[in-house]
CSV table of C-alpha atoms in Angstrom, one decimal:
chain,number,residue,atom,x,y,z
A,1,MET,CA,99.6,65.7,118.8
A,2,MET,CA,98.6,67.6,115.4
A,3,LYS,CA,96.5,70.2,115.7
A,4,ASP,CA,93.3,70.7,113.6
A,5,LYS,CA,93.5,72.4,111.0
A,6,LEU,CA,92.1,76.3,110.6
A,7,TRP,CA,93.7,77.4,107.8
A,8,THR,CA,91.2,75.6,105.7
A,9,ARG,CA,89.8,76.5,102.2
A,10,SER,CA,86.1,77.7,103.4
A,11,PHE,CA,88.5,79.6,106.8
A,12,LEU,CA,90.2,81.9,104.1
A,13,ALA,CA,87.7,82.6,101.9
A,14,VAL,CA,85.2,83.7,104.5
A,15,ALA,CA,88.2,85.9,106.2
A,16,GLY,CA,88.8,87.2,102.4
A,17,GLY,CA,85.3,88.2,102.7
A,18,ASN,CA,85.3,89.7,106.2
A,19,PHE,CA,88.4,92.6,104.7
A,20,LEU,CA,86.8,93.2,101.4
A,21,LEU,CA,83.6,94.6,103.1
A,22,PHE,CA,85.3,96.7,105.3
A,23,PHE,CA,88.2,98.0,103.3
A,24,ALA,CA,85.2,98.4,101.5
A,25,PHE,CA,83.6,100.2,104.8
A,26,TYR,CA,86.9,102.0,105.3
A,27,LEU,CA,87.2,104.3,101.8
A,28,LEU,CA,84.2,105.7,102.7
A,29,LEU,CA,84.4,106.8,106.2
A,30,PRO,CA,87.0,109.4,106.1
A,31,VAL,CA,85.5,111.6,102.4
A,32,LEU,CA,81.7,110.9,103.4
A,33,PRO,CA,81.3,114.6,105.6
A,34,MET,CA,83.9,116.1,103.3
A,35,TYR,CA,80.9,114.5,100.5
A,36,LEU,CA,77.7,115.8,102.3
A,37,MET,CA,79.4,119.1,102.7
A,38,GLU,CA,80.4,119.3,98.5
A,39,GLN,CA,77.8,117.8,97.4
A,40,PHE,CA,74.6,119.0,99.0
A,41,GLY,CA,75.8,122.3,101.1
A,42,SER,CA,75.5,120.1,104.7
A,43,ASN,CA,76.2,121.8,107.7
A,44,LYS,CA,78.0,120.0,110.0
A,45,ALA,CA,75.5,119.1,112.4
A,46,THR,CA,73.3,117.0,110.1
A,47,VAL,CA,76.6,115.5,108.5
A,48,GLY,CA,76.5,113.9,111.6
A,49,VAL,CA,72.6,112.9,112.0
A,50,ILE,CA,73.2,111.4,108.7
A,51,LEU,CA,75.9,109.6,109.5
A,52,SER,CA,75.2,108.8,113.5
A,53,SER,CA,72.2,106.9,112.0
A,54,TYR,CA,74.5,104.3,110.3
A,55,THR,CA,75.7,103.4,113.6
A,56,ILE,CA,72.8,103.9,114.8
A,57,THR,CA,70.1,101.5,112.5
A,58,ALA,CA,73.2,98.9,112.4
A,59,LEU,CA,72.4,99.1,117.0
A,60,PHE,CA,68.8,98.1,116.3
A,61,VAL,CA,68.9,95.2,114.0
A,62,ARG,CA,71.6,93.7,115.9
A,63,PRO,CA,69.5,91.5,118.0
A,64,PHE,CA,67.4,90.3,115.6
A,65,ALA,CA,70.3,89.4,113.2
A,66,GLY,CA,71.6,86.9,116.9
A,67,TYR,CA,68.4,85.6,116.6
A,68,MET,CA,68.2,85.2,113.0
A,69,VAL,CA,71.7,83.8,112.2
A,70,ASP,CA,70.3,81.4,115.4
A,71,THR,CA,67.2,80.1,113.2
A,72,PHE,CA,67.7,80.2,109.5
A,73,PRO,CA,70.5,78.6,107.5
A,74,ARG,CA,73.5,80.4,107.9
A,75,LYS,CA,75.5,80.4,104.9
A,76,PRO,CA,72.5,81.3,102.7
A,77,LEU,CA,71.5,83.8,105.1
A,78,GLN,CA,75.4,85.0,104.6
A,79,LEU,CA,75.0,84.9,101.1
A,80,ILE,CA,71.8,87.2,101.1
A,81,CYS,CA,73.1,89.6,104.2
A,82,TYR,CA,76.3,90.5,102.2
A,83,GLY,CA,74.6,90.8,98.5
A,84,VAL,CA,72.4,93.7,100.2
A,85,PHE,CA,75.0,95.1,101.7
A,86,THR,CA,77.0,95.4,98.4
A,87,LEU,CA,74.1,96.6,96.5
A,88,PHE,CA,74.2,100.0,98.8
A,89,PHE,CA,76.7,101.2,97.7
A,90,GLY,CA,75.5,101.4,93.8
A,91,GLY,CA,73.2,102.8,96.2
A,92,TYR,CA,75.4,105.9,96.6
A,93,LEU,CA,76.0,106.2,92.8
A,94,LEU,CA,72.2,107.4,92.4
A,95,ALA,CA,71.1,108.7,95.8
A,96,GLY,CA,71.3,113.2,94.2
A,97,THR,CA,69.6,114.1,97.0
A,98,LEU,CA,70.2,114.8,100.8
A,99,LEU,CA,67.6,113.3,101.4
A,100,LEU,CA,67.4,110.0,99.0
A,101,PHE,CA,71.2,109.7,100.1
A,102,ALA,CA,70.1,109.9,104.6
A,103,VAL,CA,67.8,107.0,103.5
A,104,ILE,CA,70.2,105.0,101.5
A,105,ARG,CA,72.9,105.8,104.7
A,106,ALA,CA,70.6,104.6,107.2
A,107,MET,CA,69.6,101.6,105.4
A,108,HIS,CA,72.3,100.3,104.7
A,109,GLY,CA,73.5,100.4,108.1
A,110,LEU,CA,70.6,98.2,108.7
A,111,ALA,CA,72.3,95.5,106.0
A,112,PHE,CA,75.9,95.9,108.0
A,113,GLY,CA,74.8,94.8,111.8
A,114,MET,CA,73.0,91.6,109.4
A,115,VAL,CA,76.2,90.7,107.9
A,116,THR,CA,78.7,91.5,110.1
A,117,VAL,CA,76.9,89.1,112.8
A,118,SER,CA,76.0,86.6,109.7
A,119,ASN,CA,80.0,86.7,108.4
A,120,SER,CA,81.1,86.2,112.3
A,121,THR,CA,78.5,83.2,112.9
A,122,VAL,CA,80.0,81.5,109.4
A,123,ALA,CA,83.8,82.2,110.0
A,124,ILE,CA,83.5,80.2,114.5
A,125,ASP,CA,81.2,78.0,112.2
A,126,VAL,CA,84.9,76.4,110.0
A,127,MET,CA,87.7,76.6,112.9
A,128,PRO,CA,87.6,74.2,115.1
A,129,SER,CA,86.9,74.8,118.5
A,130,SER,CA,90.3,73.7,119.2
A,131,ARG,CA,91.5,76.6,117.8
A,132,ARG,CA,88.7,79.6,118.2
A,133,GLY,CA,91.2,81.5,120.2
A,134,GLU,CA,93.6,82.0,117.3
A,135,GLY,CA,90.9,81.3,114.5
A,136,ILE,CA,88.6,84.9,116.6
A,137,GLY,CA,92.3,87.0,116.3
A,138,TYR,CA,92.9,86.4,112.9
A,139,TYR,CA,90.0,87.1,111.5
A,140,GLY,CA,89.8,90.0,113.0
A,141,VAL,CA,92.9,91.0,111.5
A,142,SER,CA,91.0,90.8,108.1
A,143,SER,CA,89.2,94.5,109.8
A,144,ASN,CA,92.5,95.6,111.2
A,145,LEU,CA,94.1,95.4,107.8
A,146,ALA,CA,91.2,97.4,106.3
A,147,MET,CA,91.3,100.0,108.9
A,148,ALA,CA,94.8,100.5,108.1
A,149,MET,CA,94.6,100.3,103.9
A,150,GLY,CA,90.8,101.5,103.0
A,151,PRO,CA,91.1,105.4,104.7
A,152,THR,CA,94.9,105.5,103.0
A,153,VAL,CA,93.4,104.7,99.8
A,154,SER,CA,90.7,106.7,99.9
A,155,LEU,CA,92.2,110.1,100.6
A,156,TYR,CA,94.7,108.8,98.3
A,157,ILE,CA,92.1,109.3,95.4
A,158,LEU,CA,90.5,112.0,96.8
A,159,ASP,CA,93.7,113.6,96.6
A,160,ALA,CA,94.5,113.0,93.1
A,161,PHE,CA,91.3,112.4,91.6
A,162,ARG,CA,89.2,114.8,93.7
A,163,ASN,CA,86.2,112.2,92.3
A,164,TYR,CA,84.2,110.5,94.8
A,165,ASP,CA,82.0,108.2,92.5
A,166,SER,CA,85.4,106.4,92.0
A,167,ILE,CA,85.6,105.7,95.5
A,168,PHE,CA,82.4,104.3,95.1
A,169,LEU,CA,82.9,102.3,92.7
A,170,LEU,CA,85.9,101.0,94.2
A,171,SER,CA,83.5,100.5,97.0
A,172,LEU,CA,81.0,98.6,95.8
A,173,PHE,CA,83.7,96.0,93.0
A,174,SER,CA,85.7,95.1,96.2
A,175,CYS,CA,82.0,93.9,98.3
A,176,ILE,CA,81.7,92.1,94.6
A,177,LEU,CA,84.6,90.3,95.1
A,178,GLY,CA,84.3,89.8,98.5
A,179,PHE,CA,80.6,88.2,97.5
A,180,ILE,CA,81.9,85.9,94.8
A,181,LEU,CA,84.7,84.7,97.6
A,182,ILE,CA,82.7,83.6,100.4
A,183,THR,CA,80.1,81.6,97.7
A,184,THR,CA,82.8,79.0,98.0
A,185,ILE,CA,82.4,78.1,101.5
A,186,LYS,CA,81.6,74.7,102.2
A,187,MET,CA,79.8,74.8,105.5
A,188,PRO,CA,80.1,71.4,108.4
A,189,LEU,CA,78.7,69.1,108.0
A,190,LYS,CA,77.6,69.1,110.9
A,191,GLN,CA,76.5,72.2,110.8
A,192,ARG,CA,74.0,71.5,107.8
A,193,SER,CA,72.5,68.5,110.0
A,194,VAL,CA,71.0,71.3,112.5
A,195,GLU,CA,70.2,73.9,110.3
A,196,MET,CA,67.7,71.7,108.7
A,197,GLN,CA,66.7,70.7,111.9
A,198,PRO,CA,63.4,72.7,112.3
A,199,GLU,CA,63.3,75.6,115.3
A,200,LYS,CA,61.4,74.0,118.0
A,201,GLU,CA,62.0,77.1,121.0
A,202,HIS,CA,60.0,79.4,121.7
A,203,VAL,CA,60.9,82.6,120.8
A,204,SER,CA,62.5,84.5,124.1
A,205,LEU,CA,64.6,86.9,125.4
A,206,ASP,CA,67.7,84.7,125.5
A,207,ARG,CA,67.4,84.6,121.3
A,208,PHE,CA,67.8,87.8,120.9
A,209,LEU,CA,70.2,89.0,123.8
A,210,LEU,CA,72.7,86.4,125.4
A,211,VAL,CA,71.3,86.7,128.6
A,212,LYS,CA,74.1,85.3,130.9
A,213,GLY,CA,76.2,87.4,129.1
A,214,VAL,CA,74.9,90.9,130.3
A,215,SER,CA,77.7,91.4,132.9
A,216,GLY,CA,79.7,91.4,130.0
A,217,ALA,CA,78.4,93.7,127.7
A,218,ILE,CA,78.7,96.4,129.9
A,219,SER,CA,81.8,95.9,130.9
A,220,LEU,CA,82.7,96.1,126.7
A,221,CYS,CA,80.1,99.1,126.8
A,222,LEU,CA,81.7,100.7,129.2
A,223,LEU,CA,85.3,100.1,127.1
A,224,SER,CA,84.2,100.9,123.9
A,225,PHE,CA,82.7,104.2,124.4
A,226,SER,CA,86.4,104.7,124.8
A,227,TYR,CA,86.9,104.1,121.5
A,228,GLY,CA,83.8,106.2,120.1
A,229,VAL,CA,84.8,109.5,121.2
A,230,LEU,CA,88.8,108.5,120.3
A,231,SER,CA,87.7,107.6,116.5
A,232,THR,CA,85.0,111.1,115.9
A,233,TYR,CA,86.8,113.7,117.4
A,234,LEU,CA,90.6,112.5,116.8
A,235,ALA,CA,91.0,115.2,114.0
A,236,ILE,CA,90.1,118.1,116.2
A,237,TYR,CA,91.5,116.9,119.0
A,238,GLY,CA,95.2,117.1,117.1
A,239,LYS,CA,95.2,120.0,116.3
A,240,GLU,CA,95.1,121.2,120.3
A,241,VAL,CA,98.1,119.2,120.2
A,242,GLY,CA,100.4,120.7,116.4
A,243,ILE,CA,99.4,118.0,114.6
A,244,ASP,CA,96.8,118.7,111.6
A,245,SER,CA,96.8,116.1,109.2
A,246,GLY,CA,97.4,113.4,111.4
A,247,THR,CA,94.9,111.4,112.0
A,248,GLY,CA,95.8,108.8,109.0
A,249,LEU,CA,99.0,107.5,110.5
A,250,TYR,CA,97.2,108.1,113.6
A,251,PHE,CA,94.5,104.6,112.3
A,252,MET,CA,97.5,103.6,110.4
A,253,LEU,CA,99.8,102.9,114.1
A,254,MET,CA,96.1,101.8,115.9
A,255,ALA,CA,95.7,99.0,113.4
A,256,PHE,CA,99.8,97.8,113.6
A,257,GLY,CA,99.2,97.6,117.2
A,258,LEU,CA,95.9,95.3,116.7
A,259,ILE,CA,96.9,93.3,113.7
A,260,PHE,CA,100.6,92.5,116.7
A,261,SER,CA,98.4,91.8,119.2
A,262,ARG,CA,95.9,89.8,117.4
A,263,LEU,CA,98.2,87.5,116.3
A,264,THR,CA,99.6,86.9,119.5
A,265,THR,CA,96.2,86.2,121.6
A,266,GLY,CA,94.4,83.4,120.0
A,267,LYS,CA,96.8,80.9,121.5
A,268,TYR,CA,96.4,82.4,124.5
A,269,LEU,CA,92.6,81.8,124.2
A,270,ASN,CA,92.9,78.8,123.4
A,271,LYS,CA,94.6,78.3,127.0
A,272,GLY,CA,91.0,79.8,128.2
A,273,LEU,CA,92.9,82.6,129.9
A,274,ILE,CA,90.2,84.7,129.1
A,275,VAL,CA,89.9,86.8,131.5
A,276,ASN,CA,93.4,87.4,131.4
A,277,MET,CA,93.4,88.8,128.0
A,278,ILE,CA,91.0,91.0,128.6
A,279,THR,CA,92.3,92.2,131.7
A,280,VAL,CA,96.1,92.6,130.4
A,281,GLY,CA,94.2,94.8,127.3
A,282,ILE,CA,92.2,97.4,130.0
A,283,VAL,CA,95.5,98.4,131.5
A,284,PHE,CA,96.9,98.8,127.3
A,285,LEU,CA,93.9,101.3,127.2
A,286,VAL,CA,94.9,103.0,130.7
A,287,ILE,CA,98.2,104.1,129.6
A,288,GLY,CA,96.7,104.2,125.8
A,289,TYR,CA,94.8,107.1,127.2
A,290,SER,CA,96.4,108.4,129.9
A,291,VAL,CA,99.1,109.3,127.5
A,292,PHE,CA,97.4,110.2,125.0
A,293,ILE,CA,95.3,112.7,127.6
A,294,PHE,CA,98.3,114.4,129.5
A,295,LEU,CA,101.5,113.9,127.2
A,296,LYS,CA,100.1,116.5,124.6
A,297,SER,CA,103.3,116.1,122.4
A,298,PRO,CA,103.6,114.1,118.4
A,299,VAL,CA,105.1,111.6,120.7
A,300,GLY,CA,102.4,111.1,123.1
A,301,TYR,CA,100.3,111.5,120.3
A,302,TYR,CA,100.9,108.2,118.2
A,303,PHE,CA,103.2,106.1,121.1
A,304,SER,CA,99.4,106.0,122.5
A,305,ALA,CA,98.4,104.7,118.8
A,306,ALA,CA,100.0,101.3,119.1
A,307,VAL,CA,99.6,101.2,122.7
A,308,LEU,CA,95.5,101.7,122.4
A,309,GLY,CA,95.5,99.6,119.2
A,310,MET,CA,97.2,96.3,121.4
A,311,GLY,CA,94.5,97.2,124.0
A,312,TYR,CA,92.0,96.7,121.5
A,313,GLY,CA,93.7,93.9,119.7
A,314,LEU,CA,93.0,92.1,123.7
A,315,ILE,CA,89.7,93.4,125.2
A,316,CYS,CA,87.9,92.5,121.4
A,317,PRO,CA,88.7,88.9,120.6
A,318,SER,CA,88.7,87.7,124.4
A,319,PHE,CA,85.5,89.1,124.7
A,320,GLN,CA,83.8,87.5,121.9
A,321,ASN,CA,85.2,84.3,122.5
A,322,LEU,CA,84.2,85.3,126.2
A,323,PHE,CA,80.1,85.8,124.8
A,324,ILE,CA,80.6,82.6,123.1
A,325,ASN,CA,82.1,80.4,125.7
A,326,LEU,CA,78.8,81.2,127.6
A,327,ALA,CA,76.1,80.4,124.7
A,328,THR,CA,75.2,76.9,123.7
A,329,HIS,CA,76.1,76.1,120.0
A,330,SER,CA,72.1,77.0,119.0
A,331,GLN,CA,73.6,80.4,120.5
A,332,ARG,CA,76.0,81.2,118.4
A,333,GLY,CA,74.4,84.2,116.7
A,334,THR,CA,73.2,85.6,119.7
A,335,ALA,CA,76.5,85.5,121.3
A,336,ASN,CA,77.9,87.3,118.3
A,337,SER,CA,75.4,90.0,117.7
A,338,THR,CA,75.1,90.5,121.9
A,339,PHE,CA,78.4,91.1,121.2
A,340,PHE,CA,78.4,93.4,118.4
A,341,THR,CA,75.6,94.9,120.4
A,342,ALA,CA,77.7,96.0,123.3
A,343,TRP,CA,80.0,97.1,121.0
A,344,ASP,CA,78.2,99.6,119.4
A,345,LEU,CA,76.3,100.6,121.9
A,346,GLY,CA,79.6,102.5,124.0
A,347,LEU,CA,80.4,103.1,120.3
A,348,GLY,CA,77.4,105.2,119.7
A,349,LEU,CA,76.9,107.1,123.2
A,350,GLY,CA,81.1,107.9,123.0
A,351,VAL,CA,80.3,109.7,120.1
A,352,LEU,CA,77.1,112.1,121.6
A,353,ILE,CA,77.6,112.4,125.5
A,354,GLY,CA,81.7,113.0,124.4
A,355,GLY,CA,80.8,115.2,122.0
A,356,SER,CA,78.6,117.4,124.6
A,357,ILE,CA,81.3,117.1,127.1
A,358,ALA,CA,83.4,118.9,124.4
A,359,ASP,CA,80.1,121.9,123.4
A,360,MET,CA,81.0,122.1,127.4
A,361,SER,CA,84.1,122.6,128.2
A,362,ASP,CA,86.8,120.6,126.0
A,363,TYR,CA,88.3,117.5,124.6
A,364,THR,CA,91.0,116.8,126.5
A,365,ALA,CA,87.6,116.2,129.7
A,366,ALA,CA,85.9,114.3,127.2
A,367,TYR,CA,89.0,112.1,127.1
A,368,THR,CA,89.5,112.1,130.6
A,369,PHE,CA,85.7,111.3,131.5
A,370,ALA,CA,86.4,108.1,128.7
A,371,LEU,CA,89.7,107.1,130.5
A,372,VAL,CA,87.8,107.3,133.9
A,373,LEU,CA,84.9,104.6,132.5
A,374,VAL,CA,88.0,102.7,131.3
A,375,VAL,CA,88.7,102.7,135.0
A,376,LEU,CA,85.4,102.0,135.6
A,377,GLY,CA,85.3,99.2,133.5
A,378,PHE,CA,88.5,97.7,134.8
A,379,PHE,CA,87.0,97.2,137.9
A,380,PHE,CA,83.5,96.2,137.3
A,381,PHE,CA,85.8,93.4,134.9
A,382,ARG,CA,87.4,92.1,137.6
A,383,HIS,CA,85.1,92.0,140.4
A,384,ILE,CA,81.7,91.2,138.6
A,385,ALA,CA,81.5,89.9,135.4
A,386,GLY,CA,85.4,88.3,135.1
A,387,PRO,CA,83.9,85.8,137.8
A,388,TYR,CA,80.3,85.0,136.6
A,389,PHE,CA,82.5,84.2,133.5
A,390,GLU,CA,84.9,81.7,135.1
A,391,LYS,CA,81.5,80.5,137.2
A,392,ASN,CA,79.4,80.4,134.3
A,393,LYS,CA,81.2,79.5,131.2
A,394,LEU,CA,80.4,76.3,129.3
A,395,ARG,CA,83.8,75.9,127.9
């Protein structure tokens, strides 16, 4: 039996647009703290508030993004969101005061929350339903590649030229290319016909949050908490194990782990093994964080990167499939926004609570607390969220 075609021009375009979007995002991620300190003389507390505003505003807009994606024609909305997100990179070049920069960064988070939901929903629309597990995995690889390449490129530019404006310009140029690419996407005819129908449903809670996905969202929050602690405080923790400049290599190894597991997970998701893949992924996280915390050496440090990458590479596409399979076709945007909201909420709490624990004790205590939540997430998923999904899934 011949498989439905996944690698269409539209799927390549939306995946390419996603890569260029996240490449621009990851170009700025490692250099913004240094930029704020050098350009505006900001202290660490101020830097933390400004940079966290991006995640907070993205989290705030996620539920509304899902509603809009399910209510309005998706392709025009995607183009508007992507275009606005692109323009904000130009705003960094024009921000002459710290206050203006802070406002632009917060507004950019709103745009990020909208564009990631709209872009991923369009990606699901243009992939065949029979190969959705593979498609979501491959789509996610595009952002993982950006995570591996973006910080490396920006830090190289900064070391070579010590010029932040060139990094802002490269981010702007990357998103412009991405915008051009997504204009070539052709939506399925069935999608256009659905979009042209007037919205008849009343506005209710399940238009902003996938109510059937609440237990899954709690599980995902417990798991993404650990990533919030890891990604924010990794460089400082590395010094405790004698690694002063290994953050870039750590994230590169993690990205390779993510890519490897995403490329191998899709076929199992297509067979409906979502609960199994999430379970295996959580086991990888438990192993990875245990090695990271208790084997304080360069070997344990870098080994954990690959293991954690494989763990997150298993759970992220699997959870996204879980939410989509609990939702009707008219709720795909809501399902996607619920997935992103749960991930961002856990990540944001990890940054805030993890930092507080580290202040009261140390970073080992913060990571140990994160590991405890991962174990709690395992039992919650196996006994509550997983069985609920198997009982209520639509496909």
